[in-house]
Short mmCIF file of C-alpha atoms and ligand atoms in Angstrom, two decimals:
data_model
loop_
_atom_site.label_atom_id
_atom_site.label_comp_id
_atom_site.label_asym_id
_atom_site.label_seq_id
_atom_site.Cartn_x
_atom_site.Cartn_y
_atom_site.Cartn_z
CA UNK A 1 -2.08 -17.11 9.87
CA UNK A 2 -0.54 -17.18 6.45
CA UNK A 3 0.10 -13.26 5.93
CA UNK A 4 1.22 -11.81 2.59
CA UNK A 5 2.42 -8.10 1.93
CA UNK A 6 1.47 -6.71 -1.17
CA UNK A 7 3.05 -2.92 -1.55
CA UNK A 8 3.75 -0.09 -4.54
CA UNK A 9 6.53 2.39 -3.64
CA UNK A 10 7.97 5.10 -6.10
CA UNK A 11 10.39 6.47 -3.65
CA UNK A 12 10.96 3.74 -1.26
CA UNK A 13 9.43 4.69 1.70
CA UNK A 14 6.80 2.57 1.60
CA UNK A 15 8.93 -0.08 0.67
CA UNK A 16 10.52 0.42 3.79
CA UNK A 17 7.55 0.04 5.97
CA UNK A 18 6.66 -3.17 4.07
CA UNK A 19 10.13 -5.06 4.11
CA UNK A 20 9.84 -4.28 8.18
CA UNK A 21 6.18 -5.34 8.34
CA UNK A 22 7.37 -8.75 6.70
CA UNK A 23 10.72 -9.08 8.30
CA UNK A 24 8.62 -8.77 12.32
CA UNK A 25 5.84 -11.45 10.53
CA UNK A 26 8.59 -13.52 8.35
CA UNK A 27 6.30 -14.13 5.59
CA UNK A 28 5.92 -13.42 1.94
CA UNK A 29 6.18 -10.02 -0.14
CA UNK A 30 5.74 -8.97 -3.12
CA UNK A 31 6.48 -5.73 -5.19
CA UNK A 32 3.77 -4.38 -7.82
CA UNK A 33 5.08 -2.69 -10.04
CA UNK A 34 3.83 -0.06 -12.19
CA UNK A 35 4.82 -0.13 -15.99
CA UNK A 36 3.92 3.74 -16.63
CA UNK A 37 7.07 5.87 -16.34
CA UNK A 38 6.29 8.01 -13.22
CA UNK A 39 9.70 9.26 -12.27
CA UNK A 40 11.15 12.90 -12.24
CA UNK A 41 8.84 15.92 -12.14
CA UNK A 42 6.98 15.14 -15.04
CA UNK A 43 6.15 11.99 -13.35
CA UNK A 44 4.83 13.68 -10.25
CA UNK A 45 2.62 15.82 -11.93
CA UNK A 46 1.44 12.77 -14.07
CA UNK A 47 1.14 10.28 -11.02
CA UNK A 48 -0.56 13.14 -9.01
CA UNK A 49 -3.37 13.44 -11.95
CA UNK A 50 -3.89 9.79 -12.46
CA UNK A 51 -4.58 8.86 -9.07
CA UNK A 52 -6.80 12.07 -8.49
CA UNK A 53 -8.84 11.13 -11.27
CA UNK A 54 -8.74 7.57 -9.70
CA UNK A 55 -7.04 6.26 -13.11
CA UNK A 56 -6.15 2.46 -13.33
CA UNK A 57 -2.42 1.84 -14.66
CA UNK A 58 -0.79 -1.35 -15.90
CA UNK A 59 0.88 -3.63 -13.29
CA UNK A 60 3.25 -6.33 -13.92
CA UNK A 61 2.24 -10.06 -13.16
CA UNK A 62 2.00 -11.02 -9.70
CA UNK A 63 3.49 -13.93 -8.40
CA UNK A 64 1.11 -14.58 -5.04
CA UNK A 65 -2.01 -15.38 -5.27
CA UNK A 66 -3.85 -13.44 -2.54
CA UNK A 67 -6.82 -16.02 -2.23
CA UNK A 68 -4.06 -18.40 -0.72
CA UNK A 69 -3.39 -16.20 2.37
CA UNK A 70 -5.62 -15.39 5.62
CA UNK A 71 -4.62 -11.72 5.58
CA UNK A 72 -2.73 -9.56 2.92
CA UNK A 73 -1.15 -6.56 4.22
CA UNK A 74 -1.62 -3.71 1.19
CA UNK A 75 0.53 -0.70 1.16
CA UNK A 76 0.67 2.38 -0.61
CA UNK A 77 2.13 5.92 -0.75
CA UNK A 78 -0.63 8.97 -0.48
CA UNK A 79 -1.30 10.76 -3.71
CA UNK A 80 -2.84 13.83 -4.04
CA UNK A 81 -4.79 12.10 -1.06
CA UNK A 82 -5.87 8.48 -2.54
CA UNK A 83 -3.94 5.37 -2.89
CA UNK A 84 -1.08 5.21 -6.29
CA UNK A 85 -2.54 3.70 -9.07
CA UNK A 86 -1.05 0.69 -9.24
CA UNK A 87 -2.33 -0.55 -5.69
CA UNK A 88 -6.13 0.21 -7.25
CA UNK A 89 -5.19 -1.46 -10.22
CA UNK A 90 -3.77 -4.30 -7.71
CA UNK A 91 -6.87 -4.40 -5.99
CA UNK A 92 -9.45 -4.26 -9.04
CA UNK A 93 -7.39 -7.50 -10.62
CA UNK A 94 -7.72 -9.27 -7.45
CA UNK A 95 -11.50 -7.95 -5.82
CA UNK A 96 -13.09 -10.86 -4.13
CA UNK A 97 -9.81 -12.89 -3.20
CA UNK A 98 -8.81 -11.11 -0.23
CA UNK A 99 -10.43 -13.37 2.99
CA UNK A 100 -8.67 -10.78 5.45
CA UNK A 101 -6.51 -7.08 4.78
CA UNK A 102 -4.27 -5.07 6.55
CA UNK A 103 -3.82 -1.34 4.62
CA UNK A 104 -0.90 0.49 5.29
CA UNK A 105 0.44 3.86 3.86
CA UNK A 106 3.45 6.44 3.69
CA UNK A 107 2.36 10.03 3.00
CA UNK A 108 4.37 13.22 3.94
CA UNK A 109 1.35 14.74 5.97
CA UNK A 110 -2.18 13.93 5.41
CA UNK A 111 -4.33 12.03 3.96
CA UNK A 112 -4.78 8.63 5.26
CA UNK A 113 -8.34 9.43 6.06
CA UNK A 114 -9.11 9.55 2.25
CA UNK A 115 -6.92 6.84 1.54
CA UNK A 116 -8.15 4.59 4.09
CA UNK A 117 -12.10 4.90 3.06
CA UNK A 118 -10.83 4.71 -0.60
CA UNK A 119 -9.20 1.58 -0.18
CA UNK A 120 -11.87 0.07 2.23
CA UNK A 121 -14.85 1.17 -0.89
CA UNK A 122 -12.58 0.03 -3.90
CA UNK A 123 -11.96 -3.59 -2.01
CA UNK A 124 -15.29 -4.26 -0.29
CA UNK A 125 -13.74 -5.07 2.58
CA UNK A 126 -12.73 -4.02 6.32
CA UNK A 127 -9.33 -4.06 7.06
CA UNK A 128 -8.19 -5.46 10.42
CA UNK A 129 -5.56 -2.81 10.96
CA UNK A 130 -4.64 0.17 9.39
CA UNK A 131 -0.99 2.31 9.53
CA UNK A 132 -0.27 5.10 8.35
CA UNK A 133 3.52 6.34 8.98
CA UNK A 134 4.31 10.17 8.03
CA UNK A 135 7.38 12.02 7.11
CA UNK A 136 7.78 13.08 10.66
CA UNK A 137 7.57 9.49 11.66
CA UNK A 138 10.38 8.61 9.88
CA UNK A 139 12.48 10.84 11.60
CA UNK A 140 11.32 9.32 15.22
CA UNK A 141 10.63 5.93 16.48
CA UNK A 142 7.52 4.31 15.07
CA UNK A 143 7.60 1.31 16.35
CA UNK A 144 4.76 1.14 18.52
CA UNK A 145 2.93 2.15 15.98
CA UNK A 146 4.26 -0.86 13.34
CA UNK A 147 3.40 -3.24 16.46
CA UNK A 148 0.41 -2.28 16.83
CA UNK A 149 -0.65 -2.62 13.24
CA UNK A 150 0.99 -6.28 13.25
CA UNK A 151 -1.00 -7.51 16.43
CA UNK A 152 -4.18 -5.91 14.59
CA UNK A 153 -3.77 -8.34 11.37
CA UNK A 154 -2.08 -11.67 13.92
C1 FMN M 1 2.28 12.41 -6.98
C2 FMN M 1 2.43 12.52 -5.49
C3 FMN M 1 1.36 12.99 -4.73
C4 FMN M 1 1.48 13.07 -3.33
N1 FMN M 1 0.39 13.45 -2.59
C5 FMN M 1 0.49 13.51 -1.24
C6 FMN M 1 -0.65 13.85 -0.43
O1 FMN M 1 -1.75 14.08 -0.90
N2 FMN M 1 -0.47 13.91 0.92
C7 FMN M 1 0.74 13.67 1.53
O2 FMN M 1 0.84 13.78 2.75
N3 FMN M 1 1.82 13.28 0.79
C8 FMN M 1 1.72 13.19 -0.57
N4 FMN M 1 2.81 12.79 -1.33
C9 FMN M 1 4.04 12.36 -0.63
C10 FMN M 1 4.11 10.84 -0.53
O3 FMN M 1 2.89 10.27 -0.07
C11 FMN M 1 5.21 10.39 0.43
O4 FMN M 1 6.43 10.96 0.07
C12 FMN M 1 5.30 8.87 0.48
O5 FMN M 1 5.97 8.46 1.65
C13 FMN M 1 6.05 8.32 -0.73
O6 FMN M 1 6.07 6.93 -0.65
P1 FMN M 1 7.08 6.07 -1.54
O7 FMN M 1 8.48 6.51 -1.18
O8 FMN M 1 6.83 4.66 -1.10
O9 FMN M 1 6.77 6.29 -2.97
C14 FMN M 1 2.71 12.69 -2.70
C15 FMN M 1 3.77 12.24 -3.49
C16 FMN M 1 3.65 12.13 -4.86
C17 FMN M 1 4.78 11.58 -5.68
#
């Protein structure tokens, strides 16, 4: 299976999760990156707004083309309990491309339920495995729980 993760991270703990999801798999990653300004506080309260109001934002170019792999692996961090903006902005350029998924997301409590349905609607399609690692998770071992998200999208 030709695997591909595709992640957004603001703070780097969903980068995390993605560089060890594609160092276990040894295949491709890529970064999206969002051109809107979203740091400090002001940022917060911006990012928090857009992606409650389920706002698109501008993305760089990607280099992968997702209709080339069997499964892409999306990640995202929770906010204000839906995906960032630029992984729906990801997924609106690329609707229709994806032959498998995988969604995973960082969040520092709850959420994923939201996040996970959100995703699921926005792409119209099922994802094979789903992960969702907390703040408390990073502070313990999850790696059971990153195993058994890789076997789900193998
Ligand atoms: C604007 C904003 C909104 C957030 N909303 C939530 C939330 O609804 N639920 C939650 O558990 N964590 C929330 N968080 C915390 C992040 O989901 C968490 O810190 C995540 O791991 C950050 O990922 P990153 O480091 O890859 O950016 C929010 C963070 C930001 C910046």
């Amino acid at each position: 299976m030709k695997t591909l993760v595709v992640y957004y991270s603001r703070s780097g703990h969903t980068k995390k999760i993605a560089e060890e999801i594609s160092n276990k798999i040894k295949c491709d990653i890529e970064e999206i990156i969002d051109t809107k300004n979203r740091k400090g506080i002001i940022g917060w309260l911006k990012s928090g707004r857009d992606a409650h109001s389920r706002k698109l934002t501008t993305i760089n170019e990607i280099r992968n083309d997702p209709s080339k792999y069997d499964v892409v692996a999306i990640g995202t961090p929770i906010w204000a309990g839906l995906m960032a903006p630029a992984i729906r902005t990801y997924i609106n350029q690329n609707k229709g491309k994806f032959k498998n998924v995988g969604f995973f997301c960082t969040c520092g409590s709850s959420g994923e339920i939201m996040t996970f349905e959100d995703m699921e609607d926005y792409a119209d399609i099922t994802p094979l495995s789903k992960l969702v690692i907390k703040s408390k998770d990073f502070q313990t071992n999850y790696e059971d729980k990153l195993k058994e998200f890789i076997k789900g999208i193998k």
